[in-house]
Coordinates of C-alpha atoms and ligand atoms in Angstrom, one line a residue:
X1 CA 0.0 0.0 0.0
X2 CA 2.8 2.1 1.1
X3 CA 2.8 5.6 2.6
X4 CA 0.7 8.6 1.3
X5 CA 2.2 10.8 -1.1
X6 CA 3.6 14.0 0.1
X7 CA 0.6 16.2 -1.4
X8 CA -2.1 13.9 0.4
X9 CA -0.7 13.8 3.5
X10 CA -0.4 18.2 3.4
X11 CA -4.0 17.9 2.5
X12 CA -4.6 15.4 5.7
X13 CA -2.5 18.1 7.9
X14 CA -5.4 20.9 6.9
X15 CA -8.0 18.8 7.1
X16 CA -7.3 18.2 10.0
X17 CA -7.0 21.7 11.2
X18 CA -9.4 23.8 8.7
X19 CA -13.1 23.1 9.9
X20 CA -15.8 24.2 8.0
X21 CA -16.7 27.5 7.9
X22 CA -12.4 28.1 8.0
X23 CA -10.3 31.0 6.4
X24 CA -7.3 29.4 4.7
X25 CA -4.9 30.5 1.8
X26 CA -3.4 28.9 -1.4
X27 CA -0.6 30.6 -1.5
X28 CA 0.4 29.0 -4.6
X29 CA -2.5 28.6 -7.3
X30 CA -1.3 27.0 -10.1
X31 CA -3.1 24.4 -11.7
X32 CA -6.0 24.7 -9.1
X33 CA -6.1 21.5 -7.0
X34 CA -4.7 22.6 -3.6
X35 CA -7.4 25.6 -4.2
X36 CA -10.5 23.3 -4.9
X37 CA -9.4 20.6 -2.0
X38 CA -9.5 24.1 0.2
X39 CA -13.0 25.4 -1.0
X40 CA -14.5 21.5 -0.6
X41 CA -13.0 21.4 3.0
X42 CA -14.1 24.5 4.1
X43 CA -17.1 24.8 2.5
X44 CA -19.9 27.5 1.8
X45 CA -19.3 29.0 5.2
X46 CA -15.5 29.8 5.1
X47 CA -13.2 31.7 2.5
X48 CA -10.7 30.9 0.3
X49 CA -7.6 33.5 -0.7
X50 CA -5.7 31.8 -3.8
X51 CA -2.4 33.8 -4.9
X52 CA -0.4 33.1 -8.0
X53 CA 1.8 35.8 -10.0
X54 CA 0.5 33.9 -13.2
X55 CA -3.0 34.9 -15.1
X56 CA -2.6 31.6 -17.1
X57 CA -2.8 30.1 -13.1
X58 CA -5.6 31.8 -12.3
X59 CA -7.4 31.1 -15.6
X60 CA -6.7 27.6 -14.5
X61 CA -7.9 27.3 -11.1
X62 CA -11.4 29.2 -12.0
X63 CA -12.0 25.9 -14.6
X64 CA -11.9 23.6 -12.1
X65 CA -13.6 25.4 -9.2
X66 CA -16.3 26.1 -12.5
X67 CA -16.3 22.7 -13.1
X68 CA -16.5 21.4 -9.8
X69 CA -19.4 23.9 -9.1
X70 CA -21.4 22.8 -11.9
X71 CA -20.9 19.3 -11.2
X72 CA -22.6 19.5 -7.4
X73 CA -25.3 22.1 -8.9
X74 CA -26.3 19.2 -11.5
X75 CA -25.7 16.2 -8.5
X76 CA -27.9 18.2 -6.0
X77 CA -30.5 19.0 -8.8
X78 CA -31.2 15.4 -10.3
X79 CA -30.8 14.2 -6.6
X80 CA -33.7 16.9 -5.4
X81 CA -36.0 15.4 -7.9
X82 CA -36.0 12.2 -5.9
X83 CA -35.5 13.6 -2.6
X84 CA -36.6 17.1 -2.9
X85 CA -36.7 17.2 1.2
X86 CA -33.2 16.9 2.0
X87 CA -31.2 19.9 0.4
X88 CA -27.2 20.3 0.0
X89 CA -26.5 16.9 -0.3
X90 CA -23.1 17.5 -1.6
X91 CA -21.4 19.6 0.1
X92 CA -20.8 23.3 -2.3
X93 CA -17.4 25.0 -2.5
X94 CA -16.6 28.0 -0.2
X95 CA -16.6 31.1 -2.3
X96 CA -12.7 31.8 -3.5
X97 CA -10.9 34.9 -4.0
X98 CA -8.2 34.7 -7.0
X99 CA -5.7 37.4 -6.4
X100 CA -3.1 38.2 -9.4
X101 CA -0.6 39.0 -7.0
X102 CA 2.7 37.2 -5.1
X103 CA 2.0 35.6 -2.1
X104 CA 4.6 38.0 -0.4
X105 CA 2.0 40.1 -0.5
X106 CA -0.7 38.5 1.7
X107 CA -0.4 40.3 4.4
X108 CA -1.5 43.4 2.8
X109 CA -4.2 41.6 0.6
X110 CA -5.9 39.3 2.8
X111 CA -8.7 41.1 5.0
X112 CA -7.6 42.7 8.3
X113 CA -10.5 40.9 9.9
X114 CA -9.5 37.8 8.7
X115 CA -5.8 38.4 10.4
X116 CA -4.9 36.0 12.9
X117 CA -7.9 33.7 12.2
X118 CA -6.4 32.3 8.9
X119 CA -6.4 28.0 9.9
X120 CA -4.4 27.2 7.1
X121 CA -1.9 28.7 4.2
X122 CA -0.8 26.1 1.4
X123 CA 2.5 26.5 -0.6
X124 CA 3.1 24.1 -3.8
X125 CA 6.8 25.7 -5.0
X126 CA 8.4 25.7 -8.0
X127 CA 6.7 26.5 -11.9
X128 CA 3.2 25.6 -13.2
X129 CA 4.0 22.0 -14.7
X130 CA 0.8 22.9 -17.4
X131 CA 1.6 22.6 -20.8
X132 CA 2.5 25.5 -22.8
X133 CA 3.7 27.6 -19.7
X134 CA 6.7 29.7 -18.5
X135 CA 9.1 27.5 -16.4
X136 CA 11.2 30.4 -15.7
X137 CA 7.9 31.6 -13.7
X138 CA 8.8 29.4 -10.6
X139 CA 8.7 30.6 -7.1
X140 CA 12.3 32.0 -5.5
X141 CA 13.4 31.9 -1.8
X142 CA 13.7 35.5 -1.2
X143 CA 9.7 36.1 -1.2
X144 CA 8.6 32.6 -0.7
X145 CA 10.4 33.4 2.9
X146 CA 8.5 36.7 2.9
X147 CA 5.8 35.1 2.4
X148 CA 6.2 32.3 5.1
X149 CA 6.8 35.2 7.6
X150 CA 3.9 37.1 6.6
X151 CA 1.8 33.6 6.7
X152 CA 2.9 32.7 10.4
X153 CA 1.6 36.3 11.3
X154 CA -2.1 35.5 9.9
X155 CA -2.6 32.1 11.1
X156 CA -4.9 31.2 14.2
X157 CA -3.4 29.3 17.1
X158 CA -3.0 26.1 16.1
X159 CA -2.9 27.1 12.2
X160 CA -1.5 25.1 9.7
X161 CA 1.6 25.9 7.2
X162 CA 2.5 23.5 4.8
X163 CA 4.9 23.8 1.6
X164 CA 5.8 21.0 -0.7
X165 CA 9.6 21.8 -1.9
X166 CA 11.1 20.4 -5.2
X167 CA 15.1 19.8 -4.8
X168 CA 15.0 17.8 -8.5
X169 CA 14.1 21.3 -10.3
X170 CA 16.8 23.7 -11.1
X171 CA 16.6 26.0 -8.6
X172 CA 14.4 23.9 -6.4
X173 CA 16.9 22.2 -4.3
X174 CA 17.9 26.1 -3.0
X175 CA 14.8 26.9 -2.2
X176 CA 14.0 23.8 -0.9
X177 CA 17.4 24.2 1.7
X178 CA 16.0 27.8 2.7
X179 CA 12.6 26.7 3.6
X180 CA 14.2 23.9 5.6
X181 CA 16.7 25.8 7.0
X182 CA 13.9 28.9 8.1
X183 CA 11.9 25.8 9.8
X184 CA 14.8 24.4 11.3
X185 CA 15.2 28.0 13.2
X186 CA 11.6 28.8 14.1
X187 CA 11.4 28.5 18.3
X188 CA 9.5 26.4 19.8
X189 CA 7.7 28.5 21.6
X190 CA 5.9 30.1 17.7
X191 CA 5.1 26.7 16.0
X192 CA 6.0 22.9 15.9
X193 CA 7.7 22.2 12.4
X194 CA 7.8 18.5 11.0
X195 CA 9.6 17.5 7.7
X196 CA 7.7 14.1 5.9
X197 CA 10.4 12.8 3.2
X198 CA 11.3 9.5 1.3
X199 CA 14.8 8.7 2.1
X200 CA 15.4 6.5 -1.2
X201 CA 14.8 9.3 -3.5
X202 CA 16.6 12.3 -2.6
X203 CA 15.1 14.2 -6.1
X204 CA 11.6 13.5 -5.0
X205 CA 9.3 16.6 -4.0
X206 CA 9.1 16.4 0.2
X207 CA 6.5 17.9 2.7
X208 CA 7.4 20.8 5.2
X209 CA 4.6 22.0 7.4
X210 CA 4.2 23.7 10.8
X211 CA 1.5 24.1 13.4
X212 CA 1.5 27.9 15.0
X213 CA 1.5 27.7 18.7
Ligands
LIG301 N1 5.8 22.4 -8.8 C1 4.4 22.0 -8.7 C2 3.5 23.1 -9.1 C3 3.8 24.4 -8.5 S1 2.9 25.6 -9.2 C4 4.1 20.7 -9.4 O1 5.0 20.2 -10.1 O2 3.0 20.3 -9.4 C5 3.7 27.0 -8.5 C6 3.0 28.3 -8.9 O3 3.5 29.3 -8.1 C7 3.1 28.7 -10.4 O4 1.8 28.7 -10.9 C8 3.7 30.1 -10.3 O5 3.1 31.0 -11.3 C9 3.4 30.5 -8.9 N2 4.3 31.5 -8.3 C10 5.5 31.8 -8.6 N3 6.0 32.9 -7.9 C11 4.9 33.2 -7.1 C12 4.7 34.3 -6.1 N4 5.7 35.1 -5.8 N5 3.5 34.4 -5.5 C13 2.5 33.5 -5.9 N6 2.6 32.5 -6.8 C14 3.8 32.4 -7.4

């Protein structure tokens, strides 16, 4: 069976931490899927903040939170036709706010009210692996740091950081050292950190998360 992959177990670290109803960040949009695991988690009652520096990103996260939508509107109607009583059977998407902006800048752009109450911030690093798009877009250490900071500020007690590294892409394995090292540092006494890798394949992408005291 073998252990979960590195992106299901950062989604089992917020799901285990964003309730419904939850404020939580993608700080890294790309293709869309941390963003639409988010809105299903949360669901109508939270909010969802997805960055990405990338309109091509953006273009492709709003398909799949479009298609996902549409896909529960057509479930819950042909299911309402036999059941008309029991409404919201599956579960709808929390409503999502796509920001063309870098995540460095989340502080600034995510609500004031919503500072310090934010349950979970997800990073995915490196480039959009879509066809047809710019590799030398990729995330850098400098603001994904920033960022990190800025996202420790904004997370509740008990709030959730998690950042899947790549040290196989050029440029990767720097970042990937930065964020370790930056995690590596953090006291105790501001969050737990915890670092889920495979061993036998040094190139793989690996899991870095923390949990804000
Ligand atoms: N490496 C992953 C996908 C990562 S996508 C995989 O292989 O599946 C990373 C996304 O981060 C890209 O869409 C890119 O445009 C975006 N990005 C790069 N710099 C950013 C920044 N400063 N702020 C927000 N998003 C950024």
């Amino acid at each position: 069976m073998g252990f979960l992959s590195v992106l299901t177990m950062a989604h089992r670290w917020v799901a285990e931490r964003a309730e419904p109803g939850s404020i939580v960040v993608d700080a890294t949009a790309g293709g869309g899927v941390d963003t639409l695991f988010l809105a299903r988690t949360i669901g109508p009652g939270g909010h969802v903040y997805a960055f990405d520096v990338q309109e091509a990103a953006l273009e492709l996260t709003r398909e799949r939170l479009d298609a996902e939508a549409a896909a529960v509107a057509a479930a819950n109607a042909q299911g309402s036709e036999r059941q008309p009583a029991s409404p919201g059977r599956r579960g709808g998407l929390a409503p999502v706010t796509l920001l063309h902006a870098g995540h460095e800048r989340m502080a600034e752009l995510i609500a004031p009210e919503h500072h310090g109450r934010v349950r979970a911030v997800m990073f995915n690093l490196g480039y959009l692996p879509a066809e047809g798009s710019d590799r030398d877009v990729m995330t850098r250490p400098e603001t994904t740091l920033g960022a990190m900071n800025a996202a420790l500020g904004l997370l509740a007690p008990r709030g959730v950081l998690t950042a899947v590294v790549y040290p196989g892409h050029d440029g990767g394995d720097l970042e990937a050292a930065a964020v370790g090292e930056w995690t590596a540092a953090l006291p105790a006494s501001v969050a737990q950190t915890v670092l889920y890798r495979f061993p036998q394949k040094p190139d793989a992408p690996y899991l870095l998360a923390l949990e804000k005291r």
